[in-house]
Amino acid sequence: MRFLPSQEMSMTKEATIEQAAIDWLTDLGYTHVNGSTLPQNANEVVLKDQLLAFIKKQYPQLPSELQAVAVAEFANTKGADLLYRNRDFHLKLTKGLDFEYKDAHKQDKAVHIYPIDFQHPENNTFWCVNQFSIVGKNKRRPDIIIYINGLPLVVFELKNWFDENTNIAEALNQIGHYTKDIPQLFEYNMLTIISDGNEAQHGMFNAKSEWYAAWKSIDGTTLVDDDFQMHTLLFGLFPKERLLNYIKNFIFFEDHNGTLIKKGAKYHQFFGVNFAVEAAKKAIKPFGDGRIGVIWHTQGSGKSISMAIYAGILRSLPELKNPTIVVQVDRSDLDFQLYENFVLAKDLVGDVQHADSTDDLRRLLSTGSGGVIFTTIEKFRLKMGNDEKLGEIEHPILSERENIIVMADEAHRTQYGLLSGFASNLRKALPNASFIGFTGTPVDSKDADTQEVFGETIHVYDIKQAVEDKATVPIYYEPRLAKLHLSNENIDQDVDAITIDEEDASNLKWAAIEDAAGSAERVAKIAADILNHFKNRTDTLPGKAMVVCMSRRNSVKMYDALTALEGCPEVAVVMTGNISKDPIEWNPHIRTQDATEALKKRFRNSKDTLEIVIVRDMWLTGFDAPCVHTMYVDKVMKGHSLMQAITRTNRVFKDKPSGVIVDYIGIGDQLKTATNKYTGSGGKGEPTIDMRQALEMFYNQVIICKSLLGENIDYSHWKGLRDNDKMLLVRSALSRIIKFDEVANQYMLEEKKLTGLLSIVKSQPEIQDFAIDVLFAQHLSKAIRNAKSVKSGKRNAANEVKELISRSIESDDIIDVFAMAGIERADISILDETFLLGAKKDKDSMAIKIELLKNILKDEVKLRMPKNIKKYTSLKEEIEKVIERYHLNAIDSYTAIAELVHRAQEMQDEDKRKSELGLSDEELAFYDIIAAKKEIINESGPIQNVVHAVVKAVKSNLQIDWMNKEDAKAAIRLAVKKELRGKVSISELNGILQEIMEQAEGQFSEWRA
């Protein structure tokens, strides 16, 4: 049965959300049973008669006494506490138990028994039971219990949608009380559902509220955002075969040194993995071509868990006949992190083996047994020769089995050397293996054709959806440009090549940038700003931070500068070391692997005093520390490396509302480029939200709150009022707004949004002007809640901010990026409207304006570049140009508005001149050359006619790599001479021809057909 929203509303008024859930479960084939009619001992929760009936039907060959023993084995759990007993039952439920017996002929027999038939849902009994009282420490009656074969596997706690005194948070709180009052029920609990009618969420019974989530799809491909959440949850997860699949394959326990954590998959993991399982069945040889596909689940949304679940399901598929799963990564740090996650999920995947060397890998893959093997791709190397033996020229075949699946984590460049290299060796070693890629970032299309390597995209879970689902928190971007100065005047002679990201091989350029970035004055300024920003942020939101520096040298400099400041918390540098080359002063920062792992555990612990780590590359990928909420970036990054780095801040953690990226070097444009890769690959949502955009949202939210008040409510003198006058003013506003439920509810919702935005923009000085608006809105909202007896339905991420805001709104002494860039402030409104086409259609148009202005600047630079045809005369000049470009990268997107204003008129003049002359962009530079010599040109018509002919002559004779071909250059000279012959004297021809050729070389040097 499917209800329209209006029908749902009516139905819920007539009955309750409990009855609605029962009706929908009945539609799904569940049998509704009134618990008060069950002949059951109130102290017991397992319906043993039902379980015994199932075992008798399923295993009729067992002697009756053994059938009774089996019931007792499944009903009795072992463990020191509730969670351990729950795990003990889960393992017996999903993996079954072995029983031995003698048949009628006294022959020894053995049988493996499951209390549920997972393969054939129709063989089980599904009961939806309500009104069932259970006696423990206290007598309690959960709203609904789902019994499968007499086992109470799912508990629903539901609150009435129309009871203003209750909400979903209270439903979860009640579950907590149940675990104390009737713990025997939760020994068997696989899944808990909480709902207040409006919201419906699923989770593990012992989890906190941030780990409960809505189920947003019924079919796994279409998201349902505006439906009745309970309907989507039930029809998306509770069809019988799906619920059994979820219980068996998508729930597991992690053992962290004796502390158990129970985890269950979210909807995107459930559907993504199941789609991948079906894809594997079709793709695995000899049925398919071995290309299973790609799972793209954005950073922080549980990709490692999905991989572990997927491996566990593949291992259990009978048609794969005990497969070998090779989990392959491209770096050892990723390898170790993912390996740890798989080991923690051993309930699902079983024992995991780690290849420690090339020989170890070859030994593991040469055996015929299945299992999970971890390796880095570089272990598929060829063996080198020696004096007695030649080296390998081709990788040997290690196994020709067809049930080998290679799971590539973060598959990027290393996957695409299919003709030579490690990827080629891997395929030669395992010629019949099948491949699936798991990635948190889109694979760069420039590196290779992803479809050729892995196959079609199986499932996408993008940034936008992850943030909406609260699977990750949003990331905000705050540019705080710290200008680079070239301190080494003798750069040509003194620069030393340094190791830097392979994304830019120009080591000399990077050395100069590193030198400038590490200047003592600049580092000291940034360190002071970081400490000030971090203290302000942690005053209201406890958490930790990462500082990303350009090099190990600069990381140490930053450490020294930070720790020299008064009030600095504990800081550590995390970096690799080379004791034969590194300065002795770096020794305290060089650690063994064990010491680094110990440091990692400290940093992950939100209560540990280690609050800031400084890194260059380490811990920027494959590292999760949910308590990290801020990253300070002083290193140029791009592409997937940038995306992986910034998403260290997007993990869900307690009341953490967001992550913040503070940019000192100018990565704004790189973020935009990375965003384009996300949206171009089928995903939605930007990786960060610009702080300017956040401020615009904050301003708009203030306006919305004020508009709901109506007129005649003047709180402008709020801070000067006595407490009793404040109360009278709030009372006056309350009297107006409480009359209309819709308006009052809307006001509470809008104030919540306002306070949420406040926690993001709190450090911005502009919000000082709106402090009174926020104070009054919060006081009035609280008064409305008290008057209506409505309690907050969700944790307020800004509770601490609310307490502080009642005293004052404080802000950082923010670096003025305009002043630092040496430019004057300007009002963007004076730009010609043609530059802001479309922006006026959007009230919140800052993002559109920035994008348009950025494009204008790029066009302006492109226009001037053809005129700059002189090559750099020294390395120093080239380095200065690189540094200038990085300044423009930052200013371009976020702070160049003033500079653009100065240039706008000039650009308009250039456009006007081109239009009047009837010339193209390509022709304008040639026009300037020819027009400068018009007195020597014998042409009755306009000079433009000569320009058109000359440019056509040049372009008609261009060919690939023409600048390195003398014949090609000669052909161009000849063509231009023909056009100028008769128009220019022989004595002047060579001079003007030389300038035209220089311009052609500068303008068309990289010409492509």
Short mmCIF file of N, CA and C in Angstrom, two decimals, residues 585-698:
data_model
loop_
_atom_site.label_atom_id
_atom_site.label_comp_id
_atom_site.label_asym_id
_atom_site.label_seq_id
_atom_site.Cartn_x
_atom_site.Cartn_y
_atom_site.Cartn_z
N GLU A 585 68.84 19.08 14.35
CA GLU A 585 67.74 19.77 15.05
C GLU A 585 66.38 19.14 14.75
N TRP A 586 66.29 18.37 13.68
CA TRP A 586 65.03 17.74 13.34
C TRP A 586 64.80 16.44 14.10
N ASN A 587 65.80 15.97 14.79
CA ASN A 587 65.74 14.64 15.41
C ASN A 587 64.52 14.42 16.31
N PRO A 588 64.08 15.42 17.11
CA PRO A 588 62.91 15.18 17.97
C PRO A 588 61.63 14.86 17.19
N HIS A 589 61.61 15.22 15.90
CA HIS A 589 60.40 15.02 15.10
C HIS A 589 60.44 13.73 14.28
N ILE A 590 61.53 12.99 14.37
CA ILE A 590 61.67 11.75 13.59
C ILE A 590 61.38 10.58 14.52
N ARG A 591 60.41 9.76 14.16
CA ARG A 591 59.94 8.70 15.04
C ARG A 591 59.95 7.35 14.34
N THR A 592 59.99 6.31 15.14
CA THR A 592 59.82 4.96 14.61
C THR A 592 58.36 4.78 14.23
N GLN A 593 58.07 3.70 13.52
CA GLN A 593 56.69 3.43 13.13
C GLN A 593 55.81 3.23 14.36
N ASP A 594 56.33 2.52 15.37
CA ASP A 594 55.54 2.30 16.59
C ASP A 594 55.25 3.61 17.30
N ALA A 595 56.26 4.49 17.34
CA ALA A 595 56.06 5.78 18.01
C ALA A 595 55.06 6.63 17.24
N THR A 596 55.10 6.55 15.91
CA THR A 596 54.13 7.30 15.10
C THR A 596 52.72 6.78 15.31
N GLU A 597 52.58 5.45 15.41
CA GLU A 597 51.26 4.87 15.67
C GLU A 597 50.74 5.29 17.04
N ALA A 598 51.62 5.36 18.02
CA ALA A 598 51.20 5.81 19.35
C ALA A 598 50.74 7.26 19.31
N LEU A 599 51.46 8.08 18.54
CA LEU A 599 51.08 9.48 18.38
C LEU A 599 49.71 9.59 17.69
N LYS A 600 49.50 8.72 16.70
CA LYS A 600 48.23 8.71 15.98
C LYS A 600 47.07 8.42 16.93
N LYS A 601 47.25 7.45 17.81
CA LYS A 601 46.20 7.12 18.77
C LYS A 601 45.92 8.28 19.72
N ARG A 602 46.99 8.97 20.12
CA ARG A 602 46.80 10.14 21.00
C ARG A 602 46.00 11.23 20.28
N PHE A 603 46.34 11.48 19.04
CA PHE A 603 45.68 12.56 18.31
C PHE A 603 44.21 12.23 18.04
N ARG A 604 43.91 10.96 17.83
CA ARG A 604 42.52 10.55 17.60
C ARG A 604 41.67 10.67 18.86
N ASN A 605 42.31 10.60 20.02
CA ASN A 605 41.60 10.65 21.29
C ASN A 605 41.24 12.10 21.59
N SER A 606 39.97 12.41 21.55
CA SER A 606 39.54 13.80 21.72
C SER A 606 39.91 14.37 23.08
N LYS A 607 40.16 13.51 24.06
CA LYS A 607 40.48 13.99 25.40
C LYS A 607 41.97 14.14 25.64
N ASP A 608 42.78 13.68 24.70
CA ASP A 608 44.23 13.78 24.86
C ASP A 608 44.68 15.23 24.65
N THR A 609 45.78 15.60 25.29
CA THR A 609 46.25 16.99 25.25
C THR A 609 46.94 17.35 23.94
N LEU A 610 47.25 16.37 23.09
CA LEU A 610 47.83 16.68 21.78
C LEU A 610 46.73 17.24 20.89
N GLU A 611 46.79 18.55 20.60
CA GLU A 611 45.68 19.21 19.92
C GLU A 611 45.98 19.60 18.47
N ILE A 612 47.25 19.78 18.12
CA ILE A 612 47.61 20.23 16.77
C ILE A 612 48.74 19.36 16.24
N VAL A 613 48.61 18.90 15.00
CA VAL A 613 49.73 18.23 14.34
C VAL A 613 50.08 19.00 13.07
N ILE A 614 51.37 19.04 12.76
CA ILE A 614 51.87 19.71 11.56
C ILE A 614 52.38 18.64 10.61
N VAL A 615 51.93 18.65 9.36
CA VAL A 615 52.28 17.60 8.41
C VAL A 615 52.64 18.22 7.07
N ARG A 616 53.32 17.44 6.26
CA ARG A 616 53.49 17.80 4.85
C ARG A 616 52.62 16.87 4.00
N ASP A 617 52.89 15.56 4.07
CA ASP A 617 52.12 14.57 3.30
C ASP A 617 51.44 13.55 4.20
N MET A 618 52.14 13.15 5.27
CA MET A 618 51.62 12.08 6.13
C MET A 618 50.28 12.50 6.75
N TRP A 619 49.41 11.52 6.90
CA TRP A 619 48.11 11.66 7.55
C TRP A 619 47.12 12.48 6.72
N LEU A 620 47.47 12.83 5.48
CA LEU A 620 46.52 13.57 4.65
C LEU A 620 45.61 12.64 3.85
N THR A 621 45.94 11.36 3.81
CA THR A 621 45.08 10.36 3.18
C THR A 621 45.04 9.14 4.08
N GLY A 622 43.94 8.42 4.03
CA GLY A 622 43.83 7.17 4.77
C GLY A 622 43.92 7.33 6.26
N PHE A 623 43.59 8.51 6.79
CA PHE A 623 43.70 8.76 8.22
C PHE A 623 42.42 9.41 8.71
N ASP A 624 41.80 8.81 9.70
CA ASP A 624 40.56 9.34 10.25
C ASP A 624 40.76 9.74 11.70
N ALA A 625 40.52 11.01 11.99
CA ALA A 625 40.48 11.49 13.37
C ALA A 625 39.24 12.38 13.46
N PRO A 626 38.08 11.82 13.78
CA PRO A 626 36.83 12.57 13.71
C PRO A 626 36.82 13.87 14.50
N CYS A 627 37.65 13.97 15.56
CA CYS A 627 37.65 15.18 16.37
C CYS A 627 38.34 16.35 15.68
N VAL A 628 39.00 16.12 14.54
CA VAL A 628 39.63 17.22 13.80
C VAL A 628 38.56 18.07 13.13
N HIS A 629 38.53 19.36 13.45
CA HIS A 629 37.52 20.22 12.83
C HIS A 629 38.13 21.39 12.06
N THR A 630 39.46 21.54 12.08
CA THR A 630 40.08 22.67 11.39
C THR A 630 41.37 22.22 10.73
N MET A 631 41.60 22.71 9.49
CA MET A 631 42.86 22.45 8.81
C MET A 631 43.41 23.79 8.31
N TYR A 632 44.66 24.08 8.66
CA TYR A 632 45.34 25.29 8.22
C TYR A 632 46.29 24.89 7.09
N VAL A 633 46.08 25.47 5.92
CA VAL A 633 46.80 25.03 4.72
C VAL A 633 47.81 26.09 4.29
N ASP A 634 49.08 25.71 4.25
CA ASP A 634 50.14 26.57 3.71
C ASP A 634 50.97 25.79 2.70
N LYS A 635 50.26 25.00 1.91
CA LYS A 635 50.90 24.18 0.88
C LYS A 635 49.98 24.15 -0.33
N VAL A 636 50.55 24.40 -1.50
CA VAL A 636 49.75 24.32 -2.72
C VAL A 636 49.46 22.87 -3.03
N MET A 637 48.19 22.53 -3.15
CA MET A 637 47.78 21.17 -3.50
C MET A 637 46.72 21.27 -4.59
N LYS A 638 46.47 20.17 -5.27
CA LYS A 638 45.44 20.17 -6.29
C LYS A 638 44.90 18.76 -6.50
N GLY A 639 43.81 18.69 -7.27
CA GLY A 639 43.26 17.39 -7.66
C GLY A 639 42.82 16.55 -6.48
N HIS A 640 42.94 15.24 -6.65
CA HIS A 640 42.46 14.34 -5.61
C HIS A 640 43.28 14.44 -4.33
N SER A 641 44.56 14.86 -4.46
CA SER A 641 45.38 15.05 -3.25
C SER A 641 44.78 16.14 -2.38
N LEU A 642 44.31 17.22 -2.98
CA LEU A 642 43.67 18.30 -2.24
C LEU A 642 42.36 17.82 -1.62
N MET A 643 41.57 17.11 -2.40
CA MET A 643 40.28 16.65 -1.90
C MET A 643 40.44 15.69 -0.73
N GLN A 644 41.41 14.77 -0.86
CA GLN A 644 41.64 13.83 0.24
C GLN A 644 42.11 14.56 1.49
N ALA A 645 42.92 15.60 1.31
CA ALA A 645 43.45 16.33 2.46
C ALA A 645 42.34 17.06 3.21
N ILE A 646 41.54 17.85 2.50
CA ILE A 646 40.57 18.68 3.21
C ILE A 646 39.47 17.86 3.87
N THR A 647 39.23 16.66 3.35
CA THR A 647 38.16 15.84 3.95
C THR A 647 38.61 15.15 5.23
N ARG A 648 39.84 15.44 5.68
CA ARG A 648 40.19 15.00 7.04
C ARG A 648 39.28 15.69 8.06
N THR A 649 38.66 16.80 7.67
CA THR A 649 37.86 17.58 8.62
C THR A 649 36.36 17.29 8.54
N ASN A 650 35.94 16.37 7.66
CA ASN A 650 34.49 16.22 7.44
C ASN A 650 33.87 15.03 8.16
N ARG A 651 34.62 14.40 9.05
CA ARG A 651 34.05 13.24 9.77
C ARG A 651 33.05 13.68 10.82
N VAL A 652 32.00 12.89 10.98
CA VAL A 652 31.00 13.16 12.00
C VAL A 652 31.59 12.92 13.38
N PHE A 653 31.36 13.86 14.31
CA PHE A 653 31.87 13.70 15.67
C PHE A 653 31.03 14.54 16.62
N LYS A 654 30.30 13.88 17.49
CA LYS A 654 29.51 14.53 18.53
C LYS A 654 28.72 15.71 17.94
N ASP A 655 28.93 16.93 18.53
CA ASP A 655 28.17 18.10 18.09
C ASP A 655 28.91 18.92 17.04
N LYS A 656 29.95 18.37 16.45
CA LYS A 656 30.74 19.10 15.44
C LYS A 656 29.85 19.47 14.25
N PRO A 657 29.64 20.78 13.98
CA PRO A 657 28.73 21.18 12.90
C PRO A 657 29.39 21.18 11.54
N SER A 658 30.72 21.34 11.49
CA SER A 658 31.38 21.49 10.20
C SER A 658 32.89 21.38 10.38
N GLY A 659 33.57 21.27 9.24
CA GLY A 659 35.01 21.43 9.22
C GLY A 659 35.34 22.76 8.57
N VAL A 660 36.48 23.31 8.89
CA VAL A 660 36.90 24.59 8.32
C VAL A 660 38.30 24.44 7.73
N ILE A 661 38.48 24.91 6.50
CA ILE A 661 39.79 24.97 5.86
C ILE A 661 40.23 26.43 5.84
N VAL A 662 41.33 26.74 6.51
CA VAL A 662 41.88 28.09 6.53
C VAL A 662 43.08 28.11 5.59
N ASP A 663 43.01 28.96 4.58
CA ASP A 663 43.97 28.93 3.47
C ASP A 663 44.91 30.13 3.55
N TYR A 664 46.21 29.84 3.69
CA TYR A 664 47.22 30.90 3.72
C TYR A 664 48.01 31.02 2.42
N ILE A 665 47.86 30.10 1.50
CA ILE A 665 48.73 30.04 0.33
C ILE A 665 47.99 30.30 -0.98
N GLY A 666 46.67 30.11 -0.99
CA GLY A 666 45.90 30.37 -2.21
C GLY A 666 45.53 29.12 -2.97
N ILE A 667 44.69 28.27 -2.35
CA ILE A 667 44.24 27.04 -3.02
C ILE A 667 42.82 27.19 -3.54
N GLY A 668 42.30 28.43 -3.53
CA GLY A 668 40.91 28.64 -3.91
C GLY A 668 40.58 28.13 -5.30
N ASP A 669 41.42 28.47 -6.28
CA ASP A 669 41.14 28.02 -7.64
C ASP A 669 41.26 26.52 -7.77
N GLN A 670 42.21 25.93 -7.03
CA GLN A 670 42.37 24.48 -7.09
C GLN A 670 41.14 23.78 -6.54
N LEU A 671 40.52 24.38 -5.52
CA LEU A 671 39.26 23.82 -5.01
C LEU A 671 38.17 23.88 -6.06
N LYS A 672 38.12 24.99 -6.80
CA LYS A 672 37.14 25.10 -7.86
C LYS A 672 37.38 24.04 -8.94
N THR A 673 38.65 23.85 -9.29
CA THR A 673 38.98 22.85 -10.31
C THR A 673 38.59 21.46 -9.84
N ALA A 674 38.91 21.17 -8.57
CA ALA A 674 38.56 19.86 -8.03
C ALA A 674 37.05 19.68 -8.02
N THR A 675 36.32 20.75 -7.72
CA THR A 675 34.86 20.69 -7.73
C THR A 675 34.34 20.31 -9.10
N ASN A 676 34.96 20.91 -10.14
CA ASN A 676 34.53 20.59 -11.50
C ASN A 676 34.69 19.11 -11.79
N LYS A 677 35.75 18.49 -11.27
CA LYS A 677 35.94 17.05 -11.47
C LYS A 677 34.83 16.27 -10.79
N TYR A 678 34.41 16.76 -9.61
CA TYR A 678 33.33 16.06 -8.90
C TYR A 678 32.04 16.13 -9.70
N THR A 679 31.66 17.35 -10.09
CA THR A 679 30.39 17.47 -10.80
C THR A 679 30.48 16.87 -12.18
N GLY A 680 31.65 16.93 -12.80
CA GLY A 680 31.82 16.35 -14.13
C GLY A 680 31.80 14.85 -14.13
N SER A 681 32.00 14.27 -12.95
CA SER A 681 32.02 12.82 -12.86
C SER A 681 30.68 12.25 -12.40
N GLY A 682 29.69 13.10 -12.33
CA GLY A 682 28.36 12.62 -11.98
C GLY A 682 27.96 12.92 -10.56
N GLY A 683 28.86 13.56 -9.80
CA GLY A 683 28.54 13.89 -8.43
C GLY A 683 28.02 15.31 -8.30
N LYS A 684 27.51 15.63 -7.14
CA LYS A 684 26.96 16.95 -6.88
C LYS A 684 27.56 17.47 -5.60
N GLY A 685 27.50 18.78 -5.44
CA GLY A 685 27.95 19.40 -4.21
C GLY A 685 29.40 19.83 -4.28
N GLU A 686 29.68 20.99 -3.71
CA GLU A 686 31.04 21.48 -3.70
C GLU A 686 31.75 20.97 -2.47
N PRO A 687 33.09 20.78 -2.56
CA PRO A 687 33.83 20.25 -1.40
C PRO A 687 33.88 21.24 -0.25
N THR A 688 33.85 22.54 -0.54
CA THR A 688 33.86 23.53 0.53
C THR A 688 32.84 24.60 0.22
N ILE A 689 32.46 25.35 1.24
CA ILE A 689 31.55 26.47 1.08
C ILE A 689 32.33 27.73 1.40
N ASP A 690 32.36 28.68 0.52
CA ASP A 690 33.13 29.90 0.70
C ASP A 690 32.61 30.67 1.90
N MET A 691 33.53 31.23 2.72
CA MET A 691 33.14 31.97 3.90
C MET A 691 32.28 33.18 3.54
N ARG A 692 32.55 33.78 2.37
CA ARG A 692 31.71 34.88 1.92
C ARG A 692 30.26 34.41 1.71
N GLN A 693 30.14 33.24 1.13
CA GLN A 693 28.80 32.68 0.90
C GLN A 693 28.13 32.39 2.23
N ALA A 694 28.89 31.87 3.20
CA ALA A 694 28.33 31.60 4.52
C ALA A 694 27.84 32.89 5.17
N LEU A 695 28.60 33.99 5.00
CA LEU A 695 28.17 35.27 5.56
C LEU A 695 26.87 35.75 4.90
N GLU A 696 26.78 35.61 3.58
CA GLU A 696 25.56 36.00 2.88
C GLU A 696 24.37 35.20 3.41
N MET A 697 24.59 33.90 3.63
CA MET A 697 23.52 33.06 4.18
C MET A 697 23.13 33.54 5.58
N PHE A 698 24.13 33.94 6.37
CA PHE A 698 23.89 34.44 7.72
C PHE A 698 23.07 35.74 7.66
#
